[in-house]
Coordinates of C-alpha atoms in Angstrom, one line a residue:
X532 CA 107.1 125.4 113.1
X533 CA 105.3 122.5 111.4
X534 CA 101.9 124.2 113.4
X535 CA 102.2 127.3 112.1
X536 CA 102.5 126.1 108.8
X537 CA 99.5 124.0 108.7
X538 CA 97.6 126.8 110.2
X539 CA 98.5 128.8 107.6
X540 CA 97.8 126.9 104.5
X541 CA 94.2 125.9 106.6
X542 CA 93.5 130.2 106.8
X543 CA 94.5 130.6 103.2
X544 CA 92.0 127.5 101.8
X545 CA 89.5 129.0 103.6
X546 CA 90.1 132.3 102.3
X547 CA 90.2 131.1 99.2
X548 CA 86.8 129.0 99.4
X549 CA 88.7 125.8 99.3
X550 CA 87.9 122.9 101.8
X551 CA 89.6 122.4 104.9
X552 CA 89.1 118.5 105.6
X553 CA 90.9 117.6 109.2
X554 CA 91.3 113.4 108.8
X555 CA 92.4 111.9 112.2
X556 CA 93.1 108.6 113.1
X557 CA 92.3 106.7 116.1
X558 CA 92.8 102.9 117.1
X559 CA 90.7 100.7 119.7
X560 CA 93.1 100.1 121.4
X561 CA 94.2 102.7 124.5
X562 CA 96.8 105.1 122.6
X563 CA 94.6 107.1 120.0
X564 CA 91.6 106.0 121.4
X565 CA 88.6 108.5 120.2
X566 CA 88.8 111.0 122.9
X567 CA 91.7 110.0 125.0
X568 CA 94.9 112.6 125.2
X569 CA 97.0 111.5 122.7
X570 CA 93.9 111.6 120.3
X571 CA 93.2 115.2 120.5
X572 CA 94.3 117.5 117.7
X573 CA 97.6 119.1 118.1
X574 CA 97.8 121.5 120.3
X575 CA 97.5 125.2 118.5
X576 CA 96.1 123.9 115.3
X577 CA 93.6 126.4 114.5
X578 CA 90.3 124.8 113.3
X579 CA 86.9 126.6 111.9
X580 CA 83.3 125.4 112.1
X581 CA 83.2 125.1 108.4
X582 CA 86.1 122.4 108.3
X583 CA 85.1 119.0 107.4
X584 CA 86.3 116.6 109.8
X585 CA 86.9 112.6 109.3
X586 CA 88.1 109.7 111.5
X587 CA 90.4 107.3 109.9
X588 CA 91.6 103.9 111.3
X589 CA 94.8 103.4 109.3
X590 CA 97.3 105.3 107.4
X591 CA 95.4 105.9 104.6
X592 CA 92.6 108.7 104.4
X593 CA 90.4 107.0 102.1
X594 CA 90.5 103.4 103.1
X595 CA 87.2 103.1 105.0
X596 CA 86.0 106.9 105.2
X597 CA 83.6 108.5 103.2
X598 CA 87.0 110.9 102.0
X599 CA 87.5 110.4 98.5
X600 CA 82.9 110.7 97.8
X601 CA 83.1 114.0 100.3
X602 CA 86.0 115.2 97.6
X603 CA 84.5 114.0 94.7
X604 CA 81.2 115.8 95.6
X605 CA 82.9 119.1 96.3
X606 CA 84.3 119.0 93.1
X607 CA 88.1 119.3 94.8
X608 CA 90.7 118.4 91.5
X609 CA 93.7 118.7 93.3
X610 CA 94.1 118.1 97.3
X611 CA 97.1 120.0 99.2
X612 CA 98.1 117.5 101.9
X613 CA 100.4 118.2 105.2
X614 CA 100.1 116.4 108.5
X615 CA 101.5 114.0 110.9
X616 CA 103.4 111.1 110.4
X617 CA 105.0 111.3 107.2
X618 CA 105.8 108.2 106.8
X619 CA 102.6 106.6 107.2
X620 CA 99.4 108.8 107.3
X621 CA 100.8 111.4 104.5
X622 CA 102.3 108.9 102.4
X623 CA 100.1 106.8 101.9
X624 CA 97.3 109.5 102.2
X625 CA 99.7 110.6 98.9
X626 CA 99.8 107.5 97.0
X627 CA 96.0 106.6 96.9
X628 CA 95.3 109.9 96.1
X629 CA 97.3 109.3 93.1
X630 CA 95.5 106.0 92.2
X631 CA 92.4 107.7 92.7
X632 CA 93.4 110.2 89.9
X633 CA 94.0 113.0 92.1
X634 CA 97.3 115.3 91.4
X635 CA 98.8 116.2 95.3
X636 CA 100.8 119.3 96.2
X637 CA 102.7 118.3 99.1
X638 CA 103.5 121.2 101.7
X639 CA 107.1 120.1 101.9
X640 CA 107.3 122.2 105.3
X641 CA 104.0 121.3 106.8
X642 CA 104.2 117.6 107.4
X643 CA 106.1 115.6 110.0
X644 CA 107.7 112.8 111.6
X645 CA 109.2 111.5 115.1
X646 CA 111.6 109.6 112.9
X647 CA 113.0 105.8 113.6
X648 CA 116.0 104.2 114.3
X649 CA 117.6 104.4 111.2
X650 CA 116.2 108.2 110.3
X651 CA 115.7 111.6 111.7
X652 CA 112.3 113.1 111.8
X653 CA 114.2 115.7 108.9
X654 CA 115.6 113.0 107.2
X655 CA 112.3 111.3 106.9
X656 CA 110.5 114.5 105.8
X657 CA 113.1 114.9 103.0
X658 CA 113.4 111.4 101.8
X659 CA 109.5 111.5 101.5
X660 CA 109.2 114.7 99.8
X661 CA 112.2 113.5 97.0
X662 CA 110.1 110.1 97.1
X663 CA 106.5 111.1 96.8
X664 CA 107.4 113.3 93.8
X665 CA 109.3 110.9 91.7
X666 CA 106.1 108.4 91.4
X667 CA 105.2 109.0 87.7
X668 CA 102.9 104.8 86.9
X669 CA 99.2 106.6 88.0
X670 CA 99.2 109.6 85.6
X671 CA 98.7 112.1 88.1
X672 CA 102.0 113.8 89.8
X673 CA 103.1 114.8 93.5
X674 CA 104.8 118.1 93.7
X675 CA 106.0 119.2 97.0
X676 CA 105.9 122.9 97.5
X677 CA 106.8 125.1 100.3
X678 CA 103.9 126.5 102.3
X679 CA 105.2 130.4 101.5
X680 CA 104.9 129.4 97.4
X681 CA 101.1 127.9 98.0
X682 CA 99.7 130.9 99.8
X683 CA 101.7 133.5 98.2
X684 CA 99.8 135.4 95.6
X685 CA 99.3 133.8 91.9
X686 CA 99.7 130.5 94.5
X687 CA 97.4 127.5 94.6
X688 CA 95.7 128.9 97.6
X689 CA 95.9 132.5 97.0
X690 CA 92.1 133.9 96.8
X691 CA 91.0 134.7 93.6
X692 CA 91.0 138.0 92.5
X693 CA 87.7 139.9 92.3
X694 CA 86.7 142.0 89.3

């Protein structure tokens, strides 16, 4: 699932030196509340001590966070983004990265939605993914890739090769 797949491309960044940064909202208000149930990470996403982790108050990741100066120091060109909800946190998480300067390599399998009245959670996801990689105006692109082809070897996230 959508759990597995995120773990997956977090084990191979971290394999592959790159940073893990776990960005998760929460609201004043009761539901998402900084330490109330619906708050906590997912359950089974696997986290390490070395991931960077940031609290966000609207859909996107940069808007208020130290995000895109954590990035920027780290020396990160290109950010591999998956998550929860697709049609708010990752898209718009997308967009500025864009406007930022920042090419994005979606995980077309790793991010998700609960869907609305008009859309499945699967129609969402795809209608994102076509979306998201069609915006040409800021420069740099979105591609969505599968998590398999970012981990697999010659990948984005495949460690580098030792001489």
């Amino acid at each position: 699932g959508t759990i597995a797949r995120i773990n997956q491309l977090s084990r191979a960044a971290r394999a592959a030196g790159a940073p893990v940064v776990l960005v998760q909202h929460e609201s004043q208000g009761d539901y998402l509340r900084r330490g109330s149930r619906p708050w906590q990470l997912a359950d089974g996403l696997e986290t390490a001590p070395t991931d960077l982790r940031l609290a966000k108050t609207t859909p996107d990741s940069f808007h208020k966070t130290e995000l895109e100066g954590l990035l920027r120091g780290l020396g990160v060109d290109t950010l591999i983004v998956c998550g929860m909800h697709t049609e708010f946190c990752v898209d718009t998480t997308c967009r500025r990265a864009l406007a930022l300067d920042w090419p994005v390599l979606l995980a077309q399998d790793a991010h998700t939605s609960a869907g609305n009245a008009a859309l499945t959670p699967q129609q969402v996801i795809a209608h994102h993914n076509a979306t998201l990689t069609g915006i040409s105006s800021f420069g740099p692109r979105v591609q969505a890739w599968p998590t398999e082809a970012l981990v697999a070897p010659g990948g984005p996230l495949a460690p580098a090769a030792t001489a």
